[in-house]
Amino acid sequence: RIVLLGVRSAALPRALVAAIVRFSVWHGALLTRRAIGHGAPPALVIGFSWGGGVVHAMLAARSWPGPALLLAPTISAISSIEMRSAWPVIAPDEAERTEVVMPMFDAFCPPSQVEDYRAAGVTVHVVRDDHVMCSRDSVDTIAARILALVRQADAADDG
């Protein structure tokens, strides 16, 4: 029998889930930084859903300077599971090189995320779609943003 002082039995499983999710985000960011560290740096990092949350965490920690494209990043859902009131904000330097494509009808990404990103200085494109992001609007917007961000990265490298 194990007795933990100061911890209610119902709170322990919730705290363990929060710790596992925090570890998973941290580990995802670590693996991504390692992948980026091999060879030439990529022109763009793209994160979708959970991966968008991982890239967001990297940008907020300043472990990736951008550019980055976040597709329906689930930061609200992740922060809720992690028992955080809010996720760290992306710094202004990284925000300038970050764009988000957010579906209007996404059960995992509430509309408040749009305003949170805009308040941080991130460019947000809202598309008429759900979390899967397979509509023509989503595909066209994602393709256009990838091209624009890669061109910006190439121009920065040349300048």
GROMACS .gro file of C-alpha atoms in nm:
model
  159
    1ARG     CA    1   0.000   0.000   0.000
    2ILE     CA    2   0.126   0.346  -0.095
    3VAL     CA    3   0.024   0.656   0.095
    4LEU     CA    4   0.092   1.000  -0.053
    5LEU     CA    5   0.060   1.282   0.193
    6GLY     CA    6  -0.113   1.595   0.069
    7VAL     CA    7  -0.251   1.433  -0.248
    8ARG     CA    8  -0.613   1.334  -0.279
    9SER     CA    9  -0.652   0.999  -0.449
   10ALA     CA   10  -0.870   1.144  -0.727
   11ALA     CA   11  -0.614   1.416  -0.806
   12LEU     CA   12  -0.324   1.177  -0.854
   13PRO     CA   13  -0.439   1.023  -1.186
   14ARG     CA   14  -0.518   1.370  -1.322
   15ALA     CA   15  -0.174   1.498  -1.220
   16LEU     CA   16  -0.008   1.194  -1.380
   17VAL     CA   17  -0.192   1.254  -1.709
   18ALA     CA   18  -0.087   1.621  -1.701
   19ALA     CA   19   0.276   1.520  -1.642
   20ILE     CA   20   0.267   1.265  -1.924
   21VAL     CA   21   0.128   1.522  -2.167
   22ARG     CA   22   0.387   1.782  -2.064
   23PHE     CA   23   0.660   1.522  -2.110
   24SER     CA   24   0.519   1.426  -2.451
   25VAL     CA   25   0.527   1.787  -2.572
   26TRP     CA   26   0.880   1.834  -2.437
   27HIS     CA   27   0.993   1.506  -2.595
   28GLY     CA   28   0.830   1.592  -2.928
   29ALA     CA   29   1.015   1.924  -2.927
   30LEU     CA   30   1.342   1.749  -2.841
   31LEU     CA   31   1.303   1.502  -3.128
   32THR     CA   32   1.211   1.782  -3.367
   33ARG     CA   33   1.514   1.991  -3.265
   34ARG     CA   34   1.736   1.687  -3.319
   35ALA     CA   35   1.589   1.629  -3.666
   36ILE     CA   36   1.636   1.996  -3.753
   37GLY     CA   37   1.998   1.979  -3.630
   38HIS     CA   38   2.101   1.722  -3.892
   39GLY     CA   39   2.223   1.883  -4.214
   40ALA     CA   40   2.108   2.215  -4.347
   41PRO     CA   41   1.829   2.383  -4.152
   42PRO     CA   42   1.487   2.350  -4.310
   43ALA     CA   43   1.326   2.644  -4.487
   44LEU     CA   44   1.004   2.585  -4.292
   45VAL     CA   45   0.872   2.373  -4.006
   46ILE     CA   46   0.507   2.268  -4.027
   47GLY     CA   47   0.308   2.130  -3.735
   48PHE     CA   48  -0.045   1.991  -3.761
   49SER     CA   49  -0.277   1.936  -3.462
   50TRP     CA   50  -0.061   1.791  -3.180
   51GLY     CA   51   0.247   1.869  -3.389
   52GLY     CA   52   0.127   2.229  -3.410
   53GLY     CA   53   0.129   2.236  -3.031
   54VAL     CA   54   0.483   2.097  -3.027
   55VAL     CA   55   0.606   2.358  -3.276
   56HIS     CA   56   0.422   2.629  -3.078
   57ALA     CA   57   0.611   2.514  -2.766
   58MET     CA   58   0.940   2.532  -2.957
   59LEU     CA   59   0.865   2.885  -3.079
   60ALA     CA   60   0.762   2.999  -2.729
   61ALA     CA   61   1.083   2.851  -2.583
   62ARG     CA   62   1.283   3.013  -2.864
   63SER     CA   63   1.430   2.678  -2.963
   64TRP     CA   64   1.319   2.731  -3.325
   65PRO     CA   65   1.331   3.084  -3.466
   66GLY     CA   66   1.092   3.013  -3.751
   67PRO     CA   67   0.961   3.022  -4.006
   68ALA     CA   68   0.678   2.797  -3.898
   69LEU     CA   69   0.331   2.710  -4.021
   70LEU     CA   70   0.089   2.578  -3.759
   71LEU     CA   71  -0.214   2.392  -3.889
   72ALA     CA   72  -0.499   2.365  -3.636
   73PRO     CA   73  -0.259   2.362  -3.339
   74THR     CA   74  -0.434   2.208  -3.039
   75ILE     CA   75  -0.278   2.435  -2.777
   76SER     CA   76  -0.604   2.493  -2.589
   77ALA     CA   77  -0.673   2.120  -2.559
   78ILE     CA   78  -0.314   2.044  -2.460
   79SER     CA   79  -0.302   2.324  -2.201
   80SER     CA   80  -0.630   2.201  -2.052
   81ILE     CA   81  -0.494   1.847  -2.017
   82GLU     CA   82  -0.168   1.986  -1.876
   83MET     CA   83  -0.371   2.183  -1.620
   84ARG     CA   84  -0.228   2.516  -1.739
   85SER     CA   85  -0.438   2.830  -1.753
   86ALA     CA   86  -0.267   2.926  -2.079
   87TRP     CA   87   0.023   2.823  -2.295
   88PRO     CA   88   0.339   3.031  -2.324
   89VAL     CA   89   0.309   3.309  -2.579
   90ILE     CA   90   0.523   3.309  -2.891
   91ALA     CA   91   0.780   3.589  -2.868
   92PRO     CA   92   0.748   3.880  -3.115
   93ASP     CA   93   1.058   3.783  -3.317
   94GLU     CA   94   0.928   3.432  -3.373
   95ALA     CA   95   0.570   3.556  -3.423
   96GLU     CA   96   0.683   3.758  -3.726
   97ARG     CA   97   0.792   3.434  -3.894
   98THR     CA   98   0.495   3.223  -3.786
   99GLU     CA   99   0.158   3.174  -3.951
  100VAL     CA  100  -0.142   2.972  -3.839
  101VAL     CA  101  -0.416   2.817  -4.049
  102MET     CA  102  -0.718   2.766  -3.824
  103PRO     CA  103  -1.043   2.589  -3.923
  104MET     CA  104  -1.370   2.762  -3.832
  105PHE     CA  105  -1.545   2.446  -3.721
  106ASP     CA  106  -1.273   2.274  -3.519
  107ALA     CA  107  -1.381   2.090  -3.204
  108PHE     CA  108  -1.021   2.087  -3.076
  109CYS     CA  109  -0.925   2.449  -3.146
  110PRO     CA  110  -1.170   2.704  -3.005
  111PRO     CA  111  -1.216   3.041  -3.180
  112SER     CA  112  -1.036   3.210  -2.889
  113GLN     CA  113  -0.708   3.068  -3.023
  114VAL     CA  114  -0.741   3.293  -3.329
  115GLU     CA  115  -0.747   3.604  -3.111
  116ASP     CA  116  -0.468   3.473  -2.886
  117TYR     CA  117  -0.240   3.421  -3.185
  118ARG     CA  118  -0.330   3.757  -3.339
  119ALA     CA  119  -0.265   3.930  -3.005
  120ALA     CA  120   0.084   3.773  -3.007
  121GLY     CA  121   0.149   3.915  -3.355
  122VAL     CA  122   0.106   3.587  -3.543
  123THR     CA  123  -0.067   3.599  -3.883
  124VAL     CA  124  -0.379   3.379  -3.876
  125HIS     CA  125  -0.574   3.250  -4.174
  126VAL     CA  126  -0.920   3.116  -4.091
  127VAL     CA  127  -1.062   2.856  -4.331
  128ARG     CA  128  -1.410   2.708  -4.368
  129ASP     CA  129  -1.331   2.355  -4.252
  130ASP     CA  130  -1.307   2.121  -3.954
  131HIS     CA  131  -1.000   1.975  -3.782
  132VAL     CA  132  -0.918   1.737  -4.068
  133MET     CA  133  -0.856   2.034  -4.301
  134CYS     CA  134  -0.936   1.862  -4.631
  135SER     CA  135  -1.164   2.128  -4.786
  136ARG     CA  136  -1.058   2.313  -5.101
  137ASP     CA  137  -1.030   2.631  -4.891
  138SER     CA  138  -0.787   2.460  -4.652
  139VAL     CA  139  -0.577   2.296  -4.922
  140ASP     CA  140  -0.549   2.618  -5.124
  141THR     CA  141  -0.465   2.828  -4.817
  142ILE     CA  142  -0.207   2.580  -4.686
  143ALA     CA  143  -0.037   2.551  -5.026
  144ALA     CA  144  -0.025   2.930  -5.067
  145ARG     CA  145   0.117   2.982  -4.717
  146ILE     CA  146   0.385   2.714  -4.766
  147LEU     CA  147   0.498   2.877  -5.091
  148ALA     CA  148   0.500   3.226  -4.938
  149LEU     CA  149   0.691   3.121  -4.625
  150VAL     CA  150   0.950   2.923  -4.820
  151ARG     CA  151   1.001   3.218  -5.056
  152GLN     CA  152   1.045   3.450  -4.757
  153ALA     CA  153   1.301   3.212  -4.605
  154ASP     CA  154   1.491   3.192  -4.935
  155ALA     CA  155   1.489   3.571  -4.971
  156ALA     CA  156   1.620   3.608  -4.613
  157ASP     CA  157   1.900   3.361  -4.689
  158ASP     CA  158   1.994   3.557  -5.003
  159GLY     CA  159   1.985   3.893  -4.823
   0.00000   0.00000   0.00000
